[in-house]
Amino acid sequence: MKATKKKTKKETETLSNKKPETLVDKKGIRLDGRKLDELRPVKMEVGVLPNADGSAYLEQGRNKVLVGVYGPKEAHPRHIAQQDRAVIQCRYHMAPFSVDERKSPAPSRRDVELSKVIREALEPAVFLEYYPKTSIQVYIEILQADGGTRCAGITTAALALADAGIPMRDLVVACAAGKADGKIALDLMDTEDKIGDADVPVAYMPNLEAITLLQMDGNLSPDEFEKAINMAVEGCKQLYVKQKEALKSKYVVEEAEEE
Ligand code: ADP
């Protein structure tokens, strides 16, 4: 049996939800050992659900996100259809077991709000005008949550849309930066988000260099806000590399096998 790594005092505090005294130590190291401008470890995979038209799975730190995409198909109910373009129907849902206390499986107000902002972050990337009167359905399931799930949901959903073969101008990738212990930090985890001072989620189309989502929770000075956006965009660029790798590892291998 593999020996279990002994947890540091800091890790024990985070896992037991005891409020840590500091989020960033004197050397600029955070509770999980990351530097201020460091992302959590990321793993992405596409085509994980054979029954969906497109799918993707992502782990970012302790976040676990699964996305299934259907469509474009005839829009139902008919009244949601647009004569000149496809509509995206997006559902962000946190599983009851995704947080430490059981969450009601019914959609919460937060789930409804996040479904809307995620849809709006994805829409600019998709050639909706190619498929009038249809709908593209995006189902985002948060299996495990540890802060930054709207961003993780967007990054995963863009991969699932690409996996479904839906024509896109660019991928969309999202990452947050925020303020913890008075310092601007990348990709806040839940403890940093809750105890920290601010969180700025950003969604970004890397080739078009366009931001499709920008929110702020908390207080930042104009300089701090600018620093947070720039840091989040740098985080997005790093995640974009992983997105491309995930797509290549499915499609480039499949093409090679076909030859
Ligand atoms: P995001 O996940 O995009 O950062 P929020 O800032 O609203 O969105 O939430 C931050 C974190 O709070 C989530 O990632 C999750 O870990 C936690 N959280 C959200 N809703 C609940 C809930 N109902 N119960 C417990 N924790 C929750």
GROMACS .gro file of C-alpha atoms and ligand atoms in nm:
model
  286
    1MET     CA    1   0.000   0.000   0.000
    2LYS     CA    2   0.119   0.348  -0.086
    3ALA     CA    3   0.236   0.545   0.215
    4THR     CA    4   0.013   0.845   0.282
    5LYS     CA    5   0.196   1.176   0.275
    6LYS     CA    6   0.186   1.343   0.614
    7LYS     CA    7  -0.023   1.660   0.592
    8THR     CA    8   0.138   1.990   0.685
    9LYS     CA    9  -0.021   2.201   0.962
   10LYS     CA   10  -0.143   2.445   0.697
   11GLU     CA   11  -0.306   2.170   0.487
   12THR     CA   12  -0.476   2.025   0.796
   13GLU     CA   13  -0.617   2.368   0.882
   14THR     CA   14  -0.754   2.412   0.527
   15LEU     CA   15  -0.905   2.065   0.508
   16SER     CA   16  -1.069   2.085   0.848
   17ASN     CA   17  -1.215   2.426   0.754
   18LYS     CA   18  -1.052   2.583   1.058
   19LYS     CA   19  -0.999   2.947   0.976
   20PRO     CA   20  -0.627   2.980   0.900
   21GLU     CA   21  -0.440   3.269   1.059
   22THR     CA   22  -0.273   3.376   0.735
   23LEU     CA   23  -0.345   3.299   0.371
   24VAL     CA   24  -0.003   3.401   0.241
   25ASP     CA   25   0.315   3.360   0.446
   26LYS     CA   26   0.612   3.600   0.463
   27LYS     CA   27   0.778   3.427   0.167
   28GLY     CA   28   0.464   3.479  -0.047
   29ILE     CA   29   0.364   3.112  -0.027
   30ARG     CA   30  -0.005   3.023  -0.001
   31LEU     CA   31  -0.185   2.760   0.209
   32ASP     CA   32  -0.151   2.492  -0.060
   33GLY     CA   33   0.215   2.574  -0.127
   34ARG     CA   34   0.153   2.783  -0.439
   35LYS     CA   35   0.321   3.111  -0.528
   36LEU     CA   36   0.097   3.415  -0.578
   37ASP     CA   37   0.098   3.386  -0.957
   38GLU     CA   38   0.064   3.008  -0.972
   39LEU     CA   39  -0.238   2.809  -1.095
   40ARG     CA   40  -0.363   2.499  -0.917
   41PRO     CA   41  -0.262   2.169  -1.083
   42VAL     CA   42  -0.488   2.116  -1.387
   43LYS     CA   43  -0.600   1.805  -1.573
   44MET     CA   44  -0.829   1.816  -1.878
   45GLU     CA   45  -0.976   1.545  -2.097
   46VAL     CA   46  -1.222   1.558  -2.388
   47GLY     CA   47  -1.470   1.301  -2.518
   48VAL     CA   48  -1.531   1.138  -2.181
   49LEU     CA   49  -1.907   1.078  -2.231
   50PRO     CA   50  -1.987   0.860  -2.534
   51ASN     CA   51  -2.360   0.942  -2.523
   52ALA     CA   52  -2.322   1.321  -2.548
   53ASP     CA   53  -2.238   1.497  -2.877
   54GLY     CA   54  -1.939   1.654  -2.703
   55SER     CA   55  -1.796   1.631  -2.354
   56ALA     CA   56  -1.504   1.727  -2.135
   57TYR     CA   57  -1.377   1.671  -1.782
   58LEU     CA   58  -1.154   1.903  -1.581
   59GLU     CA   59  -0.979   1.891  -1.246
   60GLN     CA   60  -0.831   2.214  -1.115
   61GLY     CA   61  -0.699   2.169  -0.765
   62ARG     CA   62  -0.989   2.008  -0.580
   63ASN     CA   63  -1.249   2.123  -0.837
   64LYS     CA   64  -1.395   1.847  -1.052
   65VAL     CA   65  -1.614   1.948  -1.345
   66LEU     CA   66  -1.793   1.741  -1.609
   67VAL     CA   67  -1.963   1.896  -1.915
   68GLY     CA   68  -2.188   1.733  -2.176
   69VAL     CA   69  -2.300   1.917  -2.492
   70TYR     CA   70  -2.587   1.834  -2.730
   71GLY     CA   71  -2.672   1.997  -3.060
   72PRO     CA   72  -2.718   2.202  -3.260
   73LYS     CA   73  -3.067   2.056  -3.279
   74GLU     CA   74  -3.418   2.195  -3.334
   75ALA     CA   75  -3.492   2.432  -3.046
   76HIS     CA   76  -3.747   2.317  -2.786
   77PRO     CA   77  -3.970   2.471  -2.665
   78ARG     CA   78  -4.020   2.633  -3.008
   79HIS     CA   79  -4.067   2.985  -2.869
   80ILE     CA   80  -3.700   3.003  -2.761
   81ALA     CA   81  -3.586   2.961  -3.124
   82GLN     CA   82  -3.424   3.259  -3.299
   83GLN     CA   83  -3.483   3.300  -3.675
   84ASP     CA   84  -3.126   3.408  -3.750
   85ARG     CA   85  -2.909   3.211  -3.508
   86ALA     CA   86  -2.876   2.922  -3.268
   87VAL     CA   87  -2.941   2.975  -2.899
   88ILE     CA   88  -2.721   2.831  -2.625
   89GLN     CA   89  -2.910   2.673  -2.335
   90CYS     CA   90  -2.667   2.644  -2.047
   91ARG     CA   91  -2.719   2.473  -1.714
   92TYR     CA   92  -2.460   2.507  -1.437
   93HIS     CA   93  -2.541   2.265  -1.157
   94MET     CA   94  -2.361   2.189  -0.833
   95ALA     CA   95  -2.401   1.826  -0.730
   96PRO     CA   96  -2.538   1.772  -0.375
   97PHE     CA   97  -2.205   1.610  -0.280
   98SER     CA   98  -1.988   1.883  -0.435
   99VAL     CA   99  -1.953   2.084  -0.113
  100ASP     CA  100  -1.889   1.983   0.249
  101GLU     CA  101  -2.254   2.016   0.356
  102ARG     CA  102  -2.510   1.847   0.131
  103LYS     CA  103  -2.645   2.101  -0.116
  104SER     CA  104  -3.006   2.074  -0.231
  105PRO     CA  105  -3.012   1.914  -0.577
  106ALA     CA  106  -3.273   2.172  -0.689
  107PRO     CA  107  -3.125   2.463  -0.888
  108SER     CA  108  -3.037   2.747  -0.651
  109ARG     CA  109  -3.048   3.117  -0.738
  110ARG     CA  110  -2.669   3.099  -0.766
  111ASP     CA  111  -2.694   2.806  -1.015
  112VAL     CA  112  -2.940   3.010  -1.226
  113GLU     CA  113  -2.718   3.320  -1.219
  114LEU     CA  114  -2.404   3.126  -1.305
  115SER     CA  115  -2.585   2.945  -1.591
  116LYS     CA  116  -2.658   3.290  -1.740
  117VAL     CA  117  -2.309   3.439  -1.700
  118ILE     CA  118  -2.145   3.123  -1.836
  119ARG     CA  119  -2.378   3.125  -2.138
  120GLU     CA  120  -2.290   3.488  -2.205
  121ALA     CA  121  -1.919   3.408  -2.173
  122LEU     CA  122  -1.946   3.128  -2.433
  123GLU     CA  123  -2.180   3.293  -2.688
  124PRO     CA  124  -1.924   3.529  -2.850
  125ALA     CA  125  -1.702   3.232  -2.941
  126VAL     CA  126  -1.963   3.024  -3.124
  127PHE     CA  127  -2.073   3.084  -3.487
  128LEU     CA  128  -2.438   3.088  -3.376
  129GLU     CA  129  -2.547   3.237  -3.711
  130TYR     CA  130  -2.457   2.909  -3.888
  131TYR     CA  131  -2.747   2.727  -3.723
  132PRO     CA  132  -3.068   2.936  -3.719
  133LYS     CA  133  -3.369   2.806  -3.521
  134THR     CA  134  -3.158   2.551  -3.333
  135SER     CA  135  -3.032   2.517  -2.980
  136ILE     CA  136  -2.700   2.404  -2.837
  137GLN     CA  137  -2.736   2.257  -2.490
  138VAL     CA  138  -2.449   2.280  -2.243
  139TYR     CA  139  -2.480   2.086  -1.917
  140ILE     CA  140  -2.217   2.171  -1.656
  141GLU     CA  141  -2.200   1.945  -1.351
  142ILE     CA  142  -1.980   2.054  -1.063
  143LEU     CA  143  -1.889   1.723  -0.901
  144GLN     CA  144  -1.657   1.879  -0.645
  145ALA     CA  145  -1.619   2.250  -0.565
  146ASP     CA  146  -1.327   2.437  -0.416
  147GLY     CA  147  -1.359   2.794  -0.544
  148GLY     CA  148  -1.352   2.922  -0.901
  149THR     CA  149  -1.609   2.679  -1.035
  150ARG     CA  150  -1.769   2.928  -1.278
  151CYS     CA  151  -1.430   2.968  -1.445
  152ALA     CA  152  -1.362   2.595  -1.441
  153GLY     CA  153  -1.712   2.545  -1.589
  154ILE     CA  154  -1.641   2.785  -1.878
  155THR     CA  155  -1.301   2.631  -1.959
  156THR     CA  156  -1.455   2.281  -1.961
  157ALA     CA  157  -1.767   2.386  -2.157
  158ALA     CA  158  -1.554   2.541  -2.434
  159LEU     CA  159  -1.368   2.210  -2.467
  160ALA     CA  160  -1.695   2.015  -2.481
  161LEU     CA  161  -1.830   2.251  -2.752
  162ALA     CA  162  -1.514   2.194  -2.956
  163ASP     CA  163  -1.545   1.818  -2.899
  164ALA     CA  164  -1.903   1.836  -3.033
  165GLY     CA  165  -1.759   1.980  -3.356
  166ILE     CA  166  -1.942   2.311  -3.317
  167PRO     CA  167  -1.767   2.580  -3.524
  168MET     CA  168  -1.601   2.839  -3.300
  169ARG     CA  169  -1.406   3.160  -3.357
  170ASP     CA  170  -1.180   3.072  -3.065
  171LEU     CA  171  -1.177   2.865  -2.750
  172VAL     CA  172  -1.289   3.036  -2.429
  173VAL     CA  173  -1.080   2.991  -2.119
  174ALA     CA  174  -1.148   3.134  -1.775
  175CYS     CA  175  -0.953   3.201  -1.460
  176ALA     CA  176  -0.994   3.423  -1.156
  177ALA     CA  177  -0.747   3.638  -0.969
  178GLY     CA  178  -0.819   3.802  -0.638
  179LYS     CA  179  -0.682   3.949  -0.321
  180ALA     CA  180  -0.577   3.741  -0.023
  181ASP     CA  181  -0.399   3.891   0.279
  182GLY     CA  182  -0.368   4.218   0.087
  183LYS     CA  183  -0.182   4.052  -0.203
  184ILE     CA  184  -0.307   3.991  -0.555
  185ALA     CA  185  -0.314   3.615  -0.617
  186LEU     CA  186  -0.407   3.388  -0.908
  187ASP     CA  187  -0.676   3.117  -0.910
  188LEU     CA  188  -0.814   3.147  -0.556
  189MET     CA  189  -0.928   2.829  -0.385
  190ASP     CA  190  -1.238   2.828  -0.165
  191THR     CA  191  -1.066   2.926   0.164
  192GLU     CA  192  -0.886   3.217  -0.006
  193ASP     CA  193  -1.211   3.321  -0.176
  194LYS     CA  194  -1.410   3.314   0.151
  195ILE     CA  195  -1.151   3.476   0.381
  196GLY     CA  196  -0.982   3.688   0.114
  197ASP     CA  197  -1.082   4.040   0.016
  198ALA     CA  198  -1.178   4.010  -0.350
  199ASP     CA  199  -1.222   3.778  -0.647
  200VAL     CA  200  -1.216   3.877  -1.018
  201PRO     CA  201  -1.326   3.599  -1.255
  202VAL     CA  202  -1.222   3.659  -1.618
  203ALA     CA  203  -1.314   3.461  -1.932
  204TYR     CA  204  -1.093   3.519  -2.234
  205MET     CA  205  -1.066   3.424  -2.601
  206PRO     CA  206  -0.687   3.389  -2.638
  207ASN     CA  207  -0.652   3.429  -3.016
  208LEU     CA  208  -0.897   3.717  -3.045
  209GLU     CA  209  -0.758   3.868  -2.723
  210ALA     CA  210  -1.112   3.944  -2.610
  211ILE     CA  211  -1.263   3.922  -2.264
  212THR     CA  212  -1.610   3.763  -2.253
  213LEU     CA  213  -1.670   3.766  -1.876
  214LEU     CA  214  -1.550   4.009  -1.614
  215GLN     CA  215  -1.693   4.012  -1.264
  216MET     CA  216  -1.570   4.139  -0.929
  217ASP     CA  217  -1.668   4.028  -0.583
  218GLY     CA  218  -1.517   4.242  -0.301
  219ASN     CA  219  -1.316   4.564  -0.304
  220LEU     CA  220  -1.004   4.651  -0.502
  221SER     CA  221  -0.833   4.980  -0.584
  222PRO     CA  222  -0.811   5.064  -0.959
  223ASP     CA  223  -0.443   4.957  -0.962
  224GLU     CA  224  -0.518   4.630  -0.786
  225PHE     CA  225  -0.809   4.566  -1.023
  226GLU     CA  226  -0.583   4.613  -1.325
  227LYS     CA  227  -0.317   4.387  -1.172
  228ALA     CA  228  -0.581   4.119  -1.101
  229ILE     CA  229  -0.717   4.129  -1.458
  230ASN     CA  230  -0.368   4.103  -1.606
  231MET     CA  231  -0.282   3.815  -1.375
  232ALA     CA  232  -0.609   3.636  -1.460
  233VAL     CA  233  -0.543   3.677  -1.834
  234GLU     CA  234  -0.194   3.528  -1.788
  235GLY     CA  235  -0.359   3.237  -1.603
  236CYS     CA  236  -0.604   3.197  -1.894
  237LYS     CA  237  -0.313   3.176  -2.139
  238GLN     CA  238  -0.155   2.894  -1.937
  239LEU     CA  239  -0.487   2.709  -1.922
  240TYR     CA  240  -0.532   2.756  -2.299
  241VAL     CA  241  -0.213   2.555  -2.357
  242LYS     CA  242  -0.367   2.270  -2.153
  243GLN     CA  243  -0.696   2.299  -2.346
  244LYS     CA  244  -0.514   2.259  -2.677
  245GLU     CA  245  -0.317   1.962  -2.541
  246ALA     CA  246  -0.642   1.794  -2.430
  247LEU     CA  247  -0.797   1.837  -2.776
  248LYS     CA  248  -0.481   1.723  -2.953
  249SER     CA  249  -0.444   1.415  -2.737
  250LYS     CA  250  -0.787   1.297  -2.852
  251TYR     CA  251  -0.798   1.413  -3.214
  252VAL     CA  252  -0.437   1.392  -3.324
  253VAL     CA  253  -0.412   1.032  -3.194
  254GLU     CA  254  -0.741   0.940  -3.366
  255GLU     CA  255  -0.622   1.088  -3.696
  256ALA     CA  256  -0.294   0.899  -3.671
  257GLU     CA  257  -0.483   0.574  -3.611
  258GLU     CA  258  -0.702   0.635  -3.920
  259GLU     CA  259  -0.400   0.671  -4.152
  260ADP     P1  260  -1.703   3.030  -0.787
  260ADP     O1  261  -1.710   2.881  -0.762
  260ADP     O2  262  -1.713   3.063  -0.932
  260ADP     O3  263  -1.584   3.095  -0.720
  260ADP     P2  264  -1.863   3.153  -0.579
  260ADP     O4  265  -1.766   3.265  -0.553
  260ADP     O5  266  -2.010   3.184  -0.575
  260ADP     O6  267  -1.836   3.092  -0.725
  260ADP     O7  268  -1.838   3.032  -0.481
  260ADP     C1  269  -1.712   3.005  -0.430
  260ADP     C2  270  -1.708   2.869  -0.370
  260ADP     O8  271  -1.797   2.861  -0.259
  260ADP     C3  272  -1.751   2.753  -0.459
  260ADP     O9  273  -1.653   2.714  -0.552
  260ADP     C4  274  -1.777   2.646  -0.355
  260ADP    O10  275  -1.655   2.585  -0.316
  260ADP     C5  276  -1.835   2.726  -0.240
  260ADP     N1  277  -1.982   2.716  -0.241
  260ADP     C6  278  -2.068   2.768  -0.330
  260ADP     N2  279  -2.197   2.734  -0.301
  260ADP     C7  280  -2.190   2.659  -0.190
  260ADP     C8  281  -2.288   2.591  -0.108
  260ADP     N3  282  -2.418   2.593  -0.136
  260ADP     N4  283  -2.241   2.523   0.001
  260ADP     C9  284  -2.109   2.521   0.031
  260ADP     N5  285  -2.013   2.580  -0.042
  260ADP    C10  286  -2.052   2.647  -0.151
   0.00000   0.00000   0.00000
